[in-house]
Coordinates of C-alpha atoms in Angstrom, one line a residue:
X948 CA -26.5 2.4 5.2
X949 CA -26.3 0.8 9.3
X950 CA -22.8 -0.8 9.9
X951 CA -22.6 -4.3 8.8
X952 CA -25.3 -3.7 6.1
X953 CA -24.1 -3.8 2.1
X954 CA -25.6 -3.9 -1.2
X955 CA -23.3 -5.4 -3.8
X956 CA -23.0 -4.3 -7.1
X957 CA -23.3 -6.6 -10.1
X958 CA -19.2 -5.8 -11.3
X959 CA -18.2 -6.6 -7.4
X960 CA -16.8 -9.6 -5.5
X961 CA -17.2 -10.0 -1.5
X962 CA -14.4 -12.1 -0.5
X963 CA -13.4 -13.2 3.3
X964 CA -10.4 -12.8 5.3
X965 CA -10.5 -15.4 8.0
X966 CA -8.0 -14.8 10.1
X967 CA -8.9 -11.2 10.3
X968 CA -13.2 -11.9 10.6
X969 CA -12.8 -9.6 7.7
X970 CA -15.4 -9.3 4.6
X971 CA -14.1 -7.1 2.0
X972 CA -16.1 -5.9 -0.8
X973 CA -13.4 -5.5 -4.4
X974 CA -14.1 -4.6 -8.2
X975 CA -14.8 -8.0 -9.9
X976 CA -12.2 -7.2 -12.8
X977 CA -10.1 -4.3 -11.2
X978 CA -7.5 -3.4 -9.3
X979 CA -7.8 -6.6 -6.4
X980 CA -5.8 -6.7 -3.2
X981 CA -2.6 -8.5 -3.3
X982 CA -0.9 -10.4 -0.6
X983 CA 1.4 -7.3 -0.2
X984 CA -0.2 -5.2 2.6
X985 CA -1.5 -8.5 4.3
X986 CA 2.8 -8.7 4.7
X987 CA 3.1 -5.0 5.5
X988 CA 1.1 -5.3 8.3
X989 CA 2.5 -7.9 10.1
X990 CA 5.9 -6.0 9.5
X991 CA 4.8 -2.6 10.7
X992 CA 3.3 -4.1 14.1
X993 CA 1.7 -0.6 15.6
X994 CA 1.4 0.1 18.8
X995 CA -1.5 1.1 21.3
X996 CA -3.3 3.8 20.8
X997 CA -1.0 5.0 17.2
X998 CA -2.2 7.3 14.9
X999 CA -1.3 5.5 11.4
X1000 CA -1.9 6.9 7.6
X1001 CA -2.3 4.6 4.8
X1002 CA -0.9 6.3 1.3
X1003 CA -2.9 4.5 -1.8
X1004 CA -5.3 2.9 0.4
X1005 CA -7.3 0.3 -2.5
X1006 CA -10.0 -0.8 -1.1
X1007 CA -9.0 -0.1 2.4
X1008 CA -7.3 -3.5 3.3
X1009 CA -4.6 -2.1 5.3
X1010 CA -7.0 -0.2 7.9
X1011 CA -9.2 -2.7 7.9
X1012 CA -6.2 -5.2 9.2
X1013 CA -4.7 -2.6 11.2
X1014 CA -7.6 -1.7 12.8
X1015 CA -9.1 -5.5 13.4
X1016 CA -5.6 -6.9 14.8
X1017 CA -4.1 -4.0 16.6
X1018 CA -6.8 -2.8 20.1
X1019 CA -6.7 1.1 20.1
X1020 CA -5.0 2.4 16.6
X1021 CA -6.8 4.8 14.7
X1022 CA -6.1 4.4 10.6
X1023 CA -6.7 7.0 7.9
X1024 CA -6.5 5.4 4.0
X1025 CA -5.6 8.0 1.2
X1026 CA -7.3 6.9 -1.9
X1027 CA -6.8 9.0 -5.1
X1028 CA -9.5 7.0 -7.1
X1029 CA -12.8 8.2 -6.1
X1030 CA -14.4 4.3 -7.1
X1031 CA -12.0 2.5 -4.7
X1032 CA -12.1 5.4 -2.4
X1033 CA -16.4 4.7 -2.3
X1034 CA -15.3 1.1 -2.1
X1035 CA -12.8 1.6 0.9
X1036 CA -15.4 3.4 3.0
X1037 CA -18.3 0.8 2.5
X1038 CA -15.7 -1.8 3.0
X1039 CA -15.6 -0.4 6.6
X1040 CA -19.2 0.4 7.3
X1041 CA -19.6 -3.1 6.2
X1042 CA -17.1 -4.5 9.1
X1043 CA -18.0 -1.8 11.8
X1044 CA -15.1 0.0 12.0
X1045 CA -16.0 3.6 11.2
X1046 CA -15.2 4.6 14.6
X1047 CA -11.8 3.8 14.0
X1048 CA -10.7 4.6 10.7
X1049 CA -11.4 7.5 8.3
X1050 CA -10.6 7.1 4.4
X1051 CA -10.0 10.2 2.6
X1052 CA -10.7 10.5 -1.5
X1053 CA -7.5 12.3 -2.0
X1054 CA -3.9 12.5 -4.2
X1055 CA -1.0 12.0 -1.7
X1056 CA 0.7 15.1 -2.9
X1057 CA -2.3 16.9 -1.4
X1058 CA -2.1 15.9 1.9
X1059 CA 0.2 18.6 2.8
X1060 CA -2.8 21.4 2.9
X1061 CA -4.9 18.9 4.8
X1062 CA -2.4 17.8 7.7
X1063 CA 0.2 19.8 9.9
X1064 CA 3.9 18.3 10.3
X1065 CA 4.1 15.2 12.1
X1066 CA 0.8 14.4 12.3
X1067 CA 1.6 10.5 12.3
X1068 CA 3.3 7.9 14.5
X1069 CA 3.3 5.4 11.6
X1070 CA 3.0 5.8 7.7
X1071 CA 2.4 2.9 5.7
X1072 CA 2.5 2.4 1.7
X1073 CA 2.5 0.1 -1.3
X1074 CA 3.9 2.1 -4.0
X1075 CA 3.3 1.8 -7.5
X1076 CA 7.0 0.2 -8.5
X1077 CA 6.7 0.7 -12.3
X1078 CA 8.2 3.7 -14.1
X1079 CA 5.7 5.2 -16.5
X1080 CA 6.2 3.7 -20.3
X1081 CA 7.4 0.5 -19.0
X1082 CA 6.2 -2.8 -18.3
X1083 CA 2.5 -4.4 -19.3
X1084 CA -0.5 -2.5 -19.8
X1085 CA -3.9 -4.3 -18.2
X1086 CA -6.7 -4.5 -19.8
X1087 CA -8.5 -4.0 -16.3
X1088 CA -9.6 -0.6 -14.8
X1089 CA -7.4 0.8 -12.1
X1090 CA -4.6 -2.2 -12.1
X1091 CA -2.3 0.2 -13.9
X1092 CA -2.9 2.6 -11.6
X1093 CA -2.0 0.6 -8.9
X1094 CA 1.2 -0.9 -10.5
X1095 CA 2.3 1.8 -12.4
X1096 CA 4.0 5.6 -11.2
X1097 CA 1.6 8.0 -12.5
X1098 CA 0.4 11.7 -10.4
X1099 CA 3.0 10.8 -7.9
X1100 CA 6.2 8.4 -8.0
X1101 CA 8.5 6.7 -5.4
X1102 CA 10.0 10.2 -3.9
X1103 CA 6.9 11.7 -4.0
X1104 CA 5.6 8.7 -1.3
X1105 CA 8.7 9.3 0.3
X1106 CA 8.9 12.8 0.7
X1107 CA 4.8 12.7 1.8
X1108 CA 5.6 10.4 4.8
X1109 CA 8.7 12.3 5.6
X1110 CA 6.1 15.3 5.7
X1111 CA 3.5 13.5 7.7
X1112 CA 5.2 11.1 10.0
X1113 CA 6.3 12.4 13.4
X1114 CA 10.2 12.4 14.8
X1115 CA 9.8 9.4 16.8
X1116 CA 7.8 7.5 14.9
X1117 CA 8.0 4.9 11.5
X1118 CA 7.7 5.0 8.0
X1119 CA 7.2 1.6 6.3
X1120 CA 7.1 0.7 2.9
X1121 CA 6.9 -2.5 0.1
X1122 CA 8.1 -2.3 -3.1
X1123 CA 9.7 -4.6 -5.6
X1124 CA 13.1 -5.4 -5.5
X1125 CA 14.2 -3.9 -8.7
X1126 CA 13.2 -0.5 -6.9
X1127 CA 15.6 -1.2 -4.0
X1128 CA 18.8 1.4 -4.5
X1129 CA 16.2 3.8 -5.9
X1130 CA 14.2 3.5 -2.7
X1131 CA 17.3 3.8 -0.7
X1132 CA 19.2 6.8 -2.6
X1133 CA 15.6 9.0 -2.3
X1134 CA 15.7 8.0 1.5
X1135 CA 19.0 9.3 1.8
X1136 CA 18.6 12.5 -0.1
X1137 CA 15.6 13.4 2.8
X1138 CA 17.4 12.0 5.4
X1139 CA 15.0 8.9 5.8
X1140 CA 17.3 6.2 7.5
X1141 CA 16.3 2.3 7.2
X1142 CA 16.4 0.6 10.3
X1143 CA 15.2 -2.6 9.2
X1144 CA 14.8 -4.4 6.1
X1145 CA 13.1 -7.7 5.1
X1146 CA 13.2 -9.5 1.3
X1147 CA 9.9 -11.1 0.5
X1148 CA 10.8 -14.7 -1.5
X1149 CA 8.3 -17.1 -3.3
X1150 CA 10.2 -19.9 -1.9
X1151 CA 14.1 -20.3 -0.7
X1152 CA 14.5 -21.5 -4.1
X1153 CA 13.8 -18.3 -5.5
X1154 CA 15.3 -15.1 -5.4
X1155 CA 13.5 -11.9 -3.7
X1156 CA 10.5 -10.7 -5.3
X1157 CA 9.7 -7.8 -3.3
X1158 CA 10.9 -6.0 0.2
X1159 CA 9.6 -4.3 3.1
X1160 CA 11.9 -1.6 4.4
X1161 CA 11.3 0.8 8.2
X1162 CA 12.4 3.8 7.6
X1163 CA 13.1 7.0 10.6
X1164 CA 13.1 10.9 10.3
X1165 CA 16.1 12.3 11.4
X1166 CA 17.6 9.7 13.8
X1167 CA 20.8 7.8 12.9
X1168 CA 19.9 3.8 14.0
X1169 CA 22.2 1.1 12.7
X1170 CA 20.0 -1.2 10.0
X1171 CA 19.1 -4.7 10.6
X1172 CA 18.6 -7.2 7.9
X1173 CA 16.0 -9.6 9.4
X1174 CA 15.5 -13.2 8.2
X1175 CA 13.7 -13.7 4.9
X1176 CA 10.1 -13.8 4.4
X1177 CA 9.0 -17.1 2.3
X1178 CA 5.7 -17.1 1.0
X1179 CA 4.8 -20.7 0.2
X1180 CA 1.8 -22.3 -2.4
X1181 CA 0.9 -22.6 -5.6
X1182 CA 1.4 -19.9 -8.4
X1183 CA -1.7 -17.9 -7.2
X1184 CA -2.8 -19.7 -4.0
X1185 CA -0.1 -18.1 -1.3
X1186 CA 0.3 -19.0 2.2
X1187 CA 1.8 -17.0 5.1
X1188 CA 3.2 -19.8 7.2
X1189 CA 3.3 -18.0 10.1
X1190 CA -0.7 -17.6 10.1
X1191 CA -1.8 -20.6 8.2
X1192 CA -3.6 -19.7 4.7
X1193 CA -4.6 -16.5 2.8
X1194 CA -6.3 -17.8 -0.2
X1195 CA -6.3 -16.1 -3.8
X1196 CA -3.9 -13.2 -3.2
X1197 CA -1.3 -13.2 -5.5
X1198 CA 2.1 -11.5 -4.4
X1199 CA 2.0 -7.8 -6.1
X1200 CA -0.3 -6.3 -8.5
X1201 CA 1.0 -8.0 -11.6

């Protein structure tokens, strides 16, 4: 299929992304993108020319933002789920970026036999934050997935980026709040040292809901708490206020 070209299935949405000049094809009743990595990207601000690997790719929103709003980086999405993974790729034949990133149908705990050391100068990922056995099940294909820890959990995506990301480069990360000493004490144990650290809010009424967290290899670098992120709107309408509106994209896959 040419770049720019798609045929849409009947059990899939095409929805926009302005601010991007994005069109993203989703599952109409599955696992759908969440305000989450549209927030991880403005935190992980690459630069020129970086090699950067996303770990649980979906439908390849974080390349596809990368790669649209940062000239010269080159994105690979890891996507264990071979229908997201077919969804990802067409997702970026359809916006003309196959020169620039390369999704991979893949488990993360893989990668290792794919990639040599330090491969990467940035490693991004939205974890599942639920243990398995606890929380809701969805009804919906792939949400669980998405939500929930299943092939590989927290230390896994830790140890992985540790693996993959080189010396001088950045690992960042969002994950729910309730994960946040877990997140830090599996950092610790692999030598993974935050350097900053930002708490994702509803509103300054409300108390965090989720956190984004840079993380370095080997390098001691004192931590900086930066000012809190408030995400403003309705219930399930969000806005970013520092780029006007992103419509429908509830914050995390809940």
């Amino acid at each position: 299929m040419a770049e720019g070209t798609m045929n849409l299935h009947d059990h899939e949405t095409i929805d926009e992304l302005r601010d991007y000049d994005l069109r993203i094809v989703q599952p109409r009743d599955g696992y759908r993108f969440s305000l989450d990595p549209l927030l991880l990207c403005e935190f992980a601000e690459p630069g020129e020319g970086m090699n950067v690997i996303d770990l649980g790719t979906g439908c390849g929103i974080i390349p596809l933002v990368l790669a649209r709003k940062y000239g010269g980086v080159r994105v690979v999405g890891v996507e264990m789920q071979e229908e997201m993974a077919e969804i990802a790729e067409r997702n970026v034949r359809l916006n003309g970026l196959s020169g620039r990133i390369e999704i991979i149908c893949a488990d993360i705990l893989s990668l290792r036999r794919r990639y040599s050391v330090s491969d990467f100068d940035l490693v991004l990922a939205n974890p599942p934050y639920r243990r398995q056995g606890t929380g809701r099940t969805s009804p919906r294909a792939g949400r669980d997935l998405a939500r929930h820890e299943s092939s590989a959990g927290l230390a896994d995506f830790l140890e992985t980026a540790k693996y993959l990301v080189k010396r001088a480069g950045s690992i960042c990360f969002i994950y729910h709040v309730s994960r946040l000493a877990d997140c830090l004490a599996e950092a610790g144990r692999r030598n993974l040292n935050p350097v900053r650290l930002r708490f994702v809010h509803w509103s300054p009424e409300t108390d965090a809901r989720m956190f984004m967290v840079e993380m370095v290899k080997e390098r001691n670098r004192e931590l900086v708490i930066l000012p809190p992120c408030f995400v403003t709107g309705g219930e399930r309408f969000l806005e970013y206020p520092q780029h006007g509106g992103i419509g429908g994209a509830p914050l995390s896959n809940e």
